[in-house]
């Protein structure tokens, strides 16, 4: 009690001497002990004397929440609005206060003061309207842009364009460099440990992306604040002229997105929020002089004159080295100069001088976030919230930091609390949308994005985030509509052209993508994402000279993040693939053979996205274009239109679209559909020819000795099993392993040609490789021995807290399968491949009760994996190792729950033998008495045999990526070869490869798939009238032209 009295005596003295900063400190102390409304009003008054108008408004709002009839807050709040240039808001506040005063026995002095303020405000408003009318009648054209003042903003932004482009700090954790559109197929990526690689390793991301966005999409806002928007409080000042705002609330947000160069990362983005420095301490002597110097220093920060600001704060700190407000000001100036360590040091000194300085805690948290120190940043922002538990600004700040560091649940909690307190915070709404989308709450996410746009229709960031949202869900129509809106707002918004180029690339419209990417590069010539993506598009359509030019330009750029540097590494590999393809462009397509011709070490580094230094030293480089393809592009005759080509392309487009998954995240891609259709028809034609030979042999063997046929069959099996595994020295084609589309293995003892299961699938692989050349689709056994023994696909369902949009729908079923395996085997393996016993302490019952990753992990209590199995058809009683289900802890609250399919040599041999027998069973089913039948009932065994082989393929996963698409393409081709065409579509929500991987027995898979597939099979021989694919599209150039000729 005594201390409180002494503090109030001190407060009176400080006010008498006009020492407002010190007075605020005392009021802070009093309010921490007891929340008295008059103290809140007194603090608001002190803030008003320092012209910290935002703090005045905040305190007045607190007071009015406690007592709406109190007049002083209305007076002070209205004055603050007026000083900020918000005359209409001031008038509204004073009218509200006057209504309360008239209805109640109010303080008459304050009532009269309100009357006088209202009269002046209305008079000024009238004059302002007249002046406006006069100005409007002047010579300005109708299209003249409005002054940079928002009716909802507090200050004029004199340095609009400069500030919006310069308040950026580099962050080491950009996730803006996702570039690949993945043709809607699973991403098979390496999971070899990084300590095995001496060079820098760039970890492959799930779903074929380069950044950290986890839903198979692209983080789109490297230039609009997605990386480090941590400075939403840097704008408030104490300058009386109201010209010291760092950023205008609305207009600068737009220009900040417009003006930013692509290789910067924003640290302030919500510096647009107009929140001022908290000036709360001035020495007893020379208080007015110090106030002025402090104001000048803050003004210099807002003007972008950071060196001058630092000098001004230095002068104050010479007199008082522990003056917290000057330390905060100087720290802020350092931060804008990207001197984050110096900034953090100043904020730390401010905290040491005044541990209750919430501003210092908040700003240090923002700076630490920019350095990637997530734990420390969150801790500081949490501390700031202790001083202001209901601060929408700090909640907003911490929510964005939580989102940036992938604590999506915490981000949702913070941002939801923020928008309850600040219903007009458009940035909080759009980041809430991003966080909700990450955890799979798509309906709520869309609502949050739409709310942000409802608040401000011109908020480019929200439109861009909504575009990303729709692209994640593979809703191309809505994504394109959003981008149309963006470009109507700002036709020079470079990122929109990149986004649309990315979307069009993913839809297979490469030529249209090039147009948009070129516009984007005209606006931002050093944008590596646009350069790399345009190079990929040129590469795909056969414009090799332009592709190489863009790849070289990407390689020459100076970059500022590891995520962008990985694009440079990929540009090196893609350039070599482009040069290789150019060298084959006039040769028969069968001689295009990446698996046989490209060095295994090159393919290893390409798949793993490693630094190419080692490849450059050890691997033969491709010849330049002037040696292999002088014009650097396809010949005119490659694009010539013939009846045969037109007929094939029409048929291919119809057949190929049947591969499409109707699931979130799988974008329809016309180029990939055409590729699938042509591949399926070629497979049907070549398999039909092989079956015809086998049928003739079958007839011959029945007429002569049956032993001959069996002997030949046995020899075929031997031939398949003895395939060379493509060791480390294999950099050129071997006659027995490559060019399977040109010739098949000949059994010299019988004089007949035979087709192996691998020959069939290789046809589809070759088409997949040429259709999207920047996807590293290769046979795993053609990589180096050391690498393929540790290579495996990694397909996450949950990554951290993010639910992967493509694959999370399979979560419950995958969890059930994992629990079934654990119950059956009663053990799992830890990361060291040691057995973890689950048979004791009731663990199995707890496992059966588990409903989440967290439940399951709690029982096992460490990272673990388990393997499913596939019942063998060829070898009775044998189980093949299926896929591995892994559960790894990620951070404090996240998990990596995924399927990983290893390709070890022993597993390869097991599946190779199984595929050999499955192919032989299919050949036997069709090439006997069933051959050529058009009776659907007679073909039942053939249908089942095709599905059985498809089951083993999906569980085998023998490619670096793309196994899912290849599996269904071959299925379509085999059905055609057997005179059955699939005329339906894959059921909505069903992913056929997952159906195979989550079934232990092929017969279960067959029963599941045939329920929807068989009713849509039509017996037909019309496909036999199609022109021959190999002769119609004979050269590699004609194949590329065929894939690139659809009317974009």
PDB file of C-alpha atoms in Angstrom, residues 130-320:
ATOM      1  CA  UNK A 130     -16.035  21.893 -50.361  1.00  0.00           C
ATOM      2  CA  UNK A 131     -12.316  21.786 -51.017  1.00  0.00           C
ATOM      3  CA  UNK A 132     -12.641  18.281 -52.374  1.00  0.00           C
ATOM      4  CA  UNK A 133     -15.354  19.414 -54.760  1.00  0.00           C
ATOM      5  CA  UNK A 134     -13.158  22.230 -55.993  1.00  0.00           C
ATOM      6  CA  UNK A 135     -10.224  19.853 -56.456  1.00  0.00           C
ATOM      7  CA  UNK A 136     -12.397  17.358 -58.268  1.00  0.00           C
ATOM      8  CA  UNK A 137     -13.379  19.927 -60.835  1.00  0.00           C
ATOM      9  CA  UNK A 138      -9.752  20.502 -61.766  1.00  0.00           C
ATOM     10  CA  UNK A 139      -7.778  19.120 -64.652  1.00  0.00           C
ATOM     11  CA  UNK A 140      -6.920  15.700 -63.235  1.00  0.00           C
ATOM     12  CA  UNK A 141      -8.113  12.848 -65.465  1.00  0.00           C
ATOM     13  CA  UNK A 142     -10.614  10.334 -64.140  1.00  0.00           C
ATOM     14  CA  UNK A 143      -7.986   7.636 -64.056  1.00  0.00           C
ATOM     15  CA  UNK A 144      -5.591   9.595 -61.867  1.00  0.00           C
ATOM     16  CA  UNK A 145      -4.525   7.398 -58.947  1.00  0.00           C
ATOM     17  CA  UNK A 146      -5.837   8.318 -55.543  1.00  0.00           C
ATOM     18  CA  UNK A 147      -3.489   9.775 -52.931  1.00  0.00           C
ATOM     19  CA  UNK A 148      -1.741   7.136 -50.866  1.00  0.00           C
ATOM     20  CA  UNK A 149      -4.149   7.476 -47.976  1.00  0.00           C
ATOM     21  CA  UNK A 150      -6.507   4.776 -46.843  1.00  0.00           C
ATOM     22  CA  UNK A 151      -9.711   5.670 -45.092  1.00  0.00           C
ATOM     23  CA  UNK A 152      -8.816   2.921 -42.694  1.00  0.00           C
ATOM     24  CA  UNK A 153      -5.222   3.909 -42.449  1.00  0.00           C
ATOM     25  CA  UNK A 154      -3.641   6.188 -39.995  1.00  0.00           C
ATOM     26  CA  UNK A 155      -0.921   8.030 -41.777  1.00  0.00           C
ATOM     27  CA  UNK A 156       0.289   9.221 -45.143  1.00  0.00           C
ATOM     28  CA  UNK A 157       2.975   7.092 -46.698  1.00  0.00           C
ATOM     29  CA  UNK A 158       5.364   9.612 -48.212  1.00  0.00           C
ATOM     30  CA  UNK A 159       7.933   6.982 -49.061  1.00  0.00           C
ATOM     31  CA  UNK A 160       5.427   4.544 -50.457  1.00  0.00           C
ATOM     32  CA  UNK A 161       7.319   2.822 -53.201  1.00  0.00           C
ATOM     33  CA  UNK A 162      10.666   2.980 -51.473  1.00  0.00           C
ATOM     34  CA  UNK A 163       9.440   1.574 -48.204  1.00  0.00           C
ATOM     35  CA  UNK A 164       7.429  -1.153 -49.793  1.00  0.00           C
ATOM     36  CA  UNK A 165      10.412  -2.517 -51.604  1.00  0.00           C
ATOM     37  CA  UNK A 166      13.151  -2.088 -49.037  1.00  0.00           C
ATOM     38  CA  UNK A 167      11.931  -3.218 -45.651  1.00  0.00           C
ATOM     39  CA  UNK A 168      13.233  -6.719 -46.138  1.00  0.00           C
ATOM     40  CA  UNK A 169      15.609  -8.948 -44.323  1.00  0.00           C
ATOM     41  CA  UNK A 170      17.081 -12.099 -45.751  1.00  0.00           C
ATOM     42  CA  UNK A 171      15.842 -15.243 -44.107  1.00  0.00           C
ATOM     43  CA  UNK A 172      17.742 -18.488 -44.324  1.00  0.00           C
ATOM     44  CA  UNK A 173      14.575 -20.499 -44.444  1.00  0.00           C
ATOM     45  CA  UNK A 174      12.817 -19.467 -47.574  1.00  0.00           C
ATOM     46  CA  UNK A 175      10.377 -21.956 -48.856  1.00  0.00           C
ATOM     47  CA  UNK A 176       9.595 -20.153 -52.028  1.00  0.00           C
ATOM     48  CA  UNK A 177      11.393 -22.238 -54.562  1.00  0.00           C
ATOM     49  CA  UNK A 178       9.017 -25.016 -55.348  1.00  0.00           C
ATOM     50  CA  UNK A 179       8.792 -25.119 -59.068  1.00  0.00           C
ATOM     51  CA  UNK A 180       7.857 -28.554 -60.315  1.00  0.00           C
ATOM     52  CA  UNK A 181       4.403 -29.482 -61.352  1.00  0.00           C
ATOM     53  CA  UNK A 182       4.449 -33.166 -60.834  1.00  0.00           C
ATOM     54  CA  UNK A 183       2.148 -34.516 -63.527  1.00  0.00           C
ATOM     55  CA  UNK A 184      -0.087 -35.919 -60.815  1.00  0.00           C
ATOM     56  CA  UNK A 185       2.067 -38.909 -59.981  1.00  0.00           C
ATOM     57  CA  UNK A 186       3.648 -40.154 -56.805  1.00  0.00           C
ATOM     58  CA  UNK A 187       7.036 -38.797 -55.931  1.00  0.00           C
ATOM     59  CA  UNK A 188       9.604 -41.472 -55.355  1.00  0.00           C
ATOM     60  CA  UNK A 189      12.560 -39.853 -53.644  1.00  0.00           C
ATOM     61  CA  UNK A 190      15.740 -41.086 -52.019  1.00  0.00           C
ATOM     62  CA  UNK A 191      15.841 -41.684 -48.315  1.00  0.00           C
ATOM     63  CA  UNK A 192      19.533 -42.353 -47.954  1.00  0.00           C
ATOM     64  CA  UNK A 193      21.045 -40.702 -44.919  1.00  0.00           C
ATOM     65  CA  UNK A 194      22.850 -37.468 -45.566  1.00  0.00           C
ATOM     66  CA  UNK A 195      25.944 -38.406 -43.654  1.00  0.00           C
ATOM     67  CA  UNK A 196      26.877 -40.771 -46.474  1.00  0.00           C
ATOM     68  CA  UNK A 197      27.379 -37.883 -48.848  1.00  0.00           C
ATOM     69  CA  UNK A 198      30.400 -35.618 -48.571  1.00  0.00           C
ATOM     70  CA  UNK A 199      28.992 -32.993 -50.875  1.00  0.00           C
ATOM     71  CA  UNK A 200      26.154 -30.728 -49.850  1.00  0.00           C
ATOM     72  CA  UNK A 201      22.950 -32.689 -49.989  1.00  0.00           C
ATOM     73  CA  UNK A 202      19.604 -31.180 -50.761  1.00  0.00           C
ATOM     74  CA  UNK A 203      17.011 -33.384 -49.161  1.00  0.00           C
ATOM     75  CA  UNK A 204      14.340 -34.368 -51.580  1.00  0.00           C
ATOM     76  CA  UNK A 205      10.950 -33.262 -50.521  1.00  0.00           C
ATOM     77  CA  UNK A 206       7.843 -35.407 -50.715  1.00  0.00           C
ATOM     78  CA  UNK A 207       5.573 -34.988 -53.723  1.00  0.00           C
ATOM     79  CA  UNK A 208       8.375 -33.863 -55.933  1.00  0.00           C
ATOM     80  CA  UNK A 209       8.693 -30.357 -54.561  1.00  0.00           C
ATOM     81  CA  UNK A 210      11.752 -28.343 -53.678  1.00  0.00           C
ATOM     82  CA  UNK A 211      10.517 -26.255 -50.857  1.00  0.00           C
ATOM     83  CA  UNK A 212       8.751 -27.019 -47.653  1.00  0.00           C
ATOM     84  CA  UNK A 213       5.204 -26.649 -48.662  1.00  0.00           C
ATOM     85  CA  UNK A 214       3.792 -30.038 -48.013  1.00  0.00           C
ATOM     86  CA  UNK A 215       0.712 -30.579 -50.064  1.00  0.00           C
ATOM     87  CA  UNK A 216       2.347 -31.174 -53.309  1.00  0.00           C
ATOM     88  CA  UNK A 217       2.204 -27.539 -54.119  1.00  0.00           C
ATOM     89  CA  UNK A 218       4.262 -24.443 -54.325  1.00  0.00           C
ATOM     90  CA  UNK A 219       5.005 -21.810 -51.805  1.00  0.00           C
ATOM     91  CA  UNK A 220       4.122 -18.749 -53.768  1.00  0.00           C
ATOM     92  CA  UNK A 221       4.923 -15.706 -51.748  1.00  0.00           C
ATOM     93  CA  UNK A 222       8.648 -15.276 -51.527  1.00  0.00           C
ATOM     94  CA  UNK A 223       8.002 -11.696 -52.534  1.00  0.00           C
ATOM     95  CA  UNK A 224       4.836 -11.035 -50.635  1.00  0.00           C
ATOM     96  CA  UNK A 225       5.822 -11.958 -47.180  1.00  0.00           C
ATOM     97  CA  UNK A 226       5.416 -15.685 -46.818  1.00  0.00           C
ATOM     98  CA  UNK A 227       8.910 -16.064 -45.497  1.00  0.00           C
ATOM     99  CA  UNK A 228       9.362 -13.776 -42.561  1.00  0.00           C
ATOM    100  CA  UNK A 229       6.649 -11.305 -41.882  1.00  0.00           C
ATOM    101  CA  UNK A 230       7.713 -10.526 -38.392  1.00  0.00           C
ATOM    102  CA  UNK A 231       7.630  -6.758 -38.106  1.00  0.00           C
ATOM    103  CA  UNK A 232       4.044  -5.730 -37.998  1.00  0.00           C
ATOM    104  CA  UNK A 233       4.774  -3.357 -35.197  1.00  0.00           C
ATOM    105  CA  UNK A 234       7.474  -1.227 -36.776  1.00  0.00           C
ATOM    106  CA  UNK A 235       5.255   1.544 -38.017  1.00  0.00           C
ATOM    107  CA  UNK A 236       4.201   3.697 -35.109  1.00  0.00           C
ATOM    108  CA  UNK A 237       6.024   6.868 -34.316  1.00  0.00           C
ATOM    109  CA  UNK A 238       5.716   9.901 -32.139  1.00  0.00           C
ATOM    110  CA  UNK A 239       6.007  12.506 -34.837  1.00  0.00           C
ATOM    111  CA  UNK A 240       3.317  15.130 -34.576  1.00  0.00           C
ATOM    112  CA  UNK A 241       3.026  15.686 -38.298  1.00  0.00           C
ATOM    113  CA  UNK A 242       1.505  12.216 -38.797  1.00  0.00           C
ATOM    114  CA  UNK A 243       3.979  11.559 -41.592  1.00  0.00           C
ATOM    115  CA  UNK A 244       6.056   8.955 -39.842  1.00  0.00           C
ATOM    116  CA  UNK A 245       4.109   5.852 -40.672  1.00  0.00           C
ATOM    117  CA  UNK A 246       6.360   3.104 -41.967  1.00  0.00           C
ATOM    118  CA  UNK A 247       3.745   1.677 -44.268  1.00  0.00           C
ATOM    119  CA  UNK A 248       0.296   2.723 -45.348  1.00  0.00           C
ATOM    120  CA  UNK A 249      -2.226   0.211 -44.217  1.00  0.00           C
ATOM    121  CA  UNK A 250      -3.663  -0.780 -47.559  1.00  0.00           C
ATOM    122  CA  UNK A 251      -1.860   0.808 -50.454  1.00  0.00           C
ATOM    123  CA  UNK A 252       1.609  -0.116 -49.339  1.00  0.00           C
ATOM    124  CA  UNK A 253       0.685  -3.723 -48.785  1.00  0.00           C
ATOM    125  CA  UNK A 254      -0.095  -3.938 -52.449  1.00  0.00           C
ATOM    126  CA  UNK A 255       2.953  -2.066 -53.620  1.00  0.00           C
ATOM    127  CA  UNK A 256       5.137  -4.068 -51.301  1.00  0.00           C
ATOM    128  CA  UNK A 257       4.082  -7.182 -53.141  1.00  0.00           C
ATOM    129  CA  UNK A 258       4.430  -5.452 -56.484  1.00  0.00           C
ATOM    130  CA  UNK A 259       7.815  -3.977 -55.948  1.00  0.00           C
ATOM    131  CA  UNK A 260       9.748  -6.745 -54.332  1.00  0.00           C
ATOM    132  CA  UNK A 261      12.565  -8.447 -56.180  1.00  0.00           C
ATOM    133  CA  UNK A 262      12.276 -12.203 -56.316  1.00  0.00           C
ATOM    134  CA  UNK A 263      15.377 -13.025 -54.373  1.00  0.00           C
ATOM    135  CA  UNK A 264      14.506 -11.146 -51.198  1.00  0.00           C
ATOM    136  CA  UNK A 265      12.718 -12.217 -48.119  1.00  0.00           C
ATOM    137  CA  UNK A 266      10.457  -9.873 -46.277  1.00  0.00           C
ATOM    138  CA  UNK A 267      10.929  -9.490 -42.569  1.00  0.00           C
ATOM    139  CA  UNK A 268       8.421  -6.822 -41.931  1.00  0.00           C
ATOM    140  CA  UNK A 269       5.442  -7.597 -44.044  1.00  0.00           C
ATOM    141  CA  UNK A 270       3.036  -6.646 -41.393  1.00  0.00           C
ATOM    142  CA  UNK A 271       4.948  -3.496 -40.746  1.00  0.00           C
ATOM    143  CA  UNK A 272       2.019  -2.266 -42.654  1.00  0.00           C
ATOM    144  CA  UNK A 273      -0.070  -2.488 -39.568  1.00  0.00           C
ATOM    145  CA  UNK A 274       0.807   1.018 -38.311  1.00  0.00           C
ATOM    146  CA  UNK A 275       1.862   0.129 -34.764  1.00  0.00           C
ATOM    147  CA  UNK A 276       4.199   2.607 -33.114  1.00  0.00           C
ATOM    148  CA  UNK A 277       7.229   2.415 -30.917  1.00  0.00           C
ATOM    149  CA  UNK A 278       6.438   2.395 -27.269  1.00  0.00           C
ATOM    150  CA  UNK A 279       8.304   5.364 -25.751  1.00  0.00           C
ATOM    151  CA  UNK A 280       8.039   4.848 -22.039  1.00  0.00           C
ATOM    152  CA  UNK A 281      11.142   6.175 -20.376  1.00  0.00           C
ATOM    153  CA  UNK A 282      12.955   9.494 -20.463  1.00  0.00           C
ATOM    154  CA  UNK A 283      15.507  10.697 -17.914  1.00  0.00           C
ATOM    155  CA  UNK A 284      14.354  13.292 -15.404  1.00  0.00           C
ATOM    156  CA  UNK A 285      16.580  15.990 -16.880  1.00  0.00           C
ATOM    157  CA  UNK A 286      16.207  17.324 -20.394  1.00  0.00           C
ATOM    158  CA  UNK A 287      13.099  15.192 -20.849  1.00  0.00           C
ATOM    159  CA  UNK A 288      11.601  17.317 -23.616  1.00  0.00           C
ATOM    160  CA  UNK A 289      14.915  17.421 -25.494  1.00  0.00           C
ATOM    161  CA  UNK A 290      15.261  13.640 -25.279  1.00  0.00           C
ATOM    162  CA  UNK A 291      11.652  13.232 -26.368  1.00  0.00           C
ATOM    163  CA  UNK A 292      12.405  15.276 -29.471  1.00  0.00           C
ATOM    164  CA  UNK A 293      15.575  13.339 -30.266  1.00  0.00           C
ATOM    165  CA  UNK A 294      13.774  10.049 -29.789  1.00  0.00           C
ATOM    166  CA  UNK A 295      11.006  11.227 -32.110  1.00  0.00           C
ATOM    167  CA  UNK A 296      13.546  12.310 -34.693  1.00  0.00           C
ATOM    168  CA  UNK A 297      15.287   8.938 -34.525  1.00  0.00           C
ATOM    169  CA  UNK A 298      12.011   7.113 -35.035  1.00  0.00           C
ATOM    170  CA  UNK A 299      11.131   9.446 -37.891  1.00  0.00           C
ATOM    171  CA  UNK A 300      14.441   8.631 -39.580  1.00  0.00           C
ATOM    172  CA  UNK A 301      13.635   4.914 -39.327  1.00  0.00           C
ATOM    173  CA  UNK A 302      10.290   5.533 -40.961  1.00  0.00           C
ATOM    174  CA  UNK A 303      11.924   7.562 -43.713  1.00  0.00           C
ATOM    175  CA  UNK A 304      14.294   4.695 -44.440  1.00  0.00           C
ATOM    176  CA  UNK A 305      17.302   6.713 -43.249  1.00  0.00           C
ATOM    177  CA  UNK A 306      18.583   3.978 -40.976  1.00  0.00           C
ATOM    178  CA  UNK A 307      22.116   5.325 -40.628  1.00  0.00           C
ATOM    179  CA  UNK A 308      20.802   8.714 -39.491  1.00  0.00           C
ATOM    180  CA  UNK A 309      18.400   6.996 -37.113  1.00  0.00           C
ATOM    181  CA  UNK A 310      21.220   4.963 -35.569  1.00  0.00           C
ATOM    182  CA  UNK A 311      23.255   8.150 -35.092  1.00  0.00           C
ATOM    183  CA  UNK A 312      20.309   9.832 -33.366  1.00  0.00           C
ATOM    184  CA  UNK A 313      19.819   6.898 -31.008  1.00  0.00           C
ATOM    185  CA  UNK A 314      23.590   6.730 -30.406  1.00  0.00           C
ATOM    186  CA  UNK A 315      23.508  10.270 -29.026  1.00  0.00           C
ATOM    187  CA  UNK A 316      20.794   9.358 -26.549  1.00  0.00           C
ATOM    188  CA  UNK A 317      22.559   6.147 -25.564  1.00  0.00           C
ATOM    189  CA  UNK A 318      25.817   8.032 -24.884  1.00  0.00           C
ATOM    190  CA  UNK A 319      23.987   9.846 -22.116  1.00  0.00           C
ATOM    191  CA  UNK A 320      22.111   6.773 -20.922  1.00  0.00           C
TER     192      UNK A 320
END
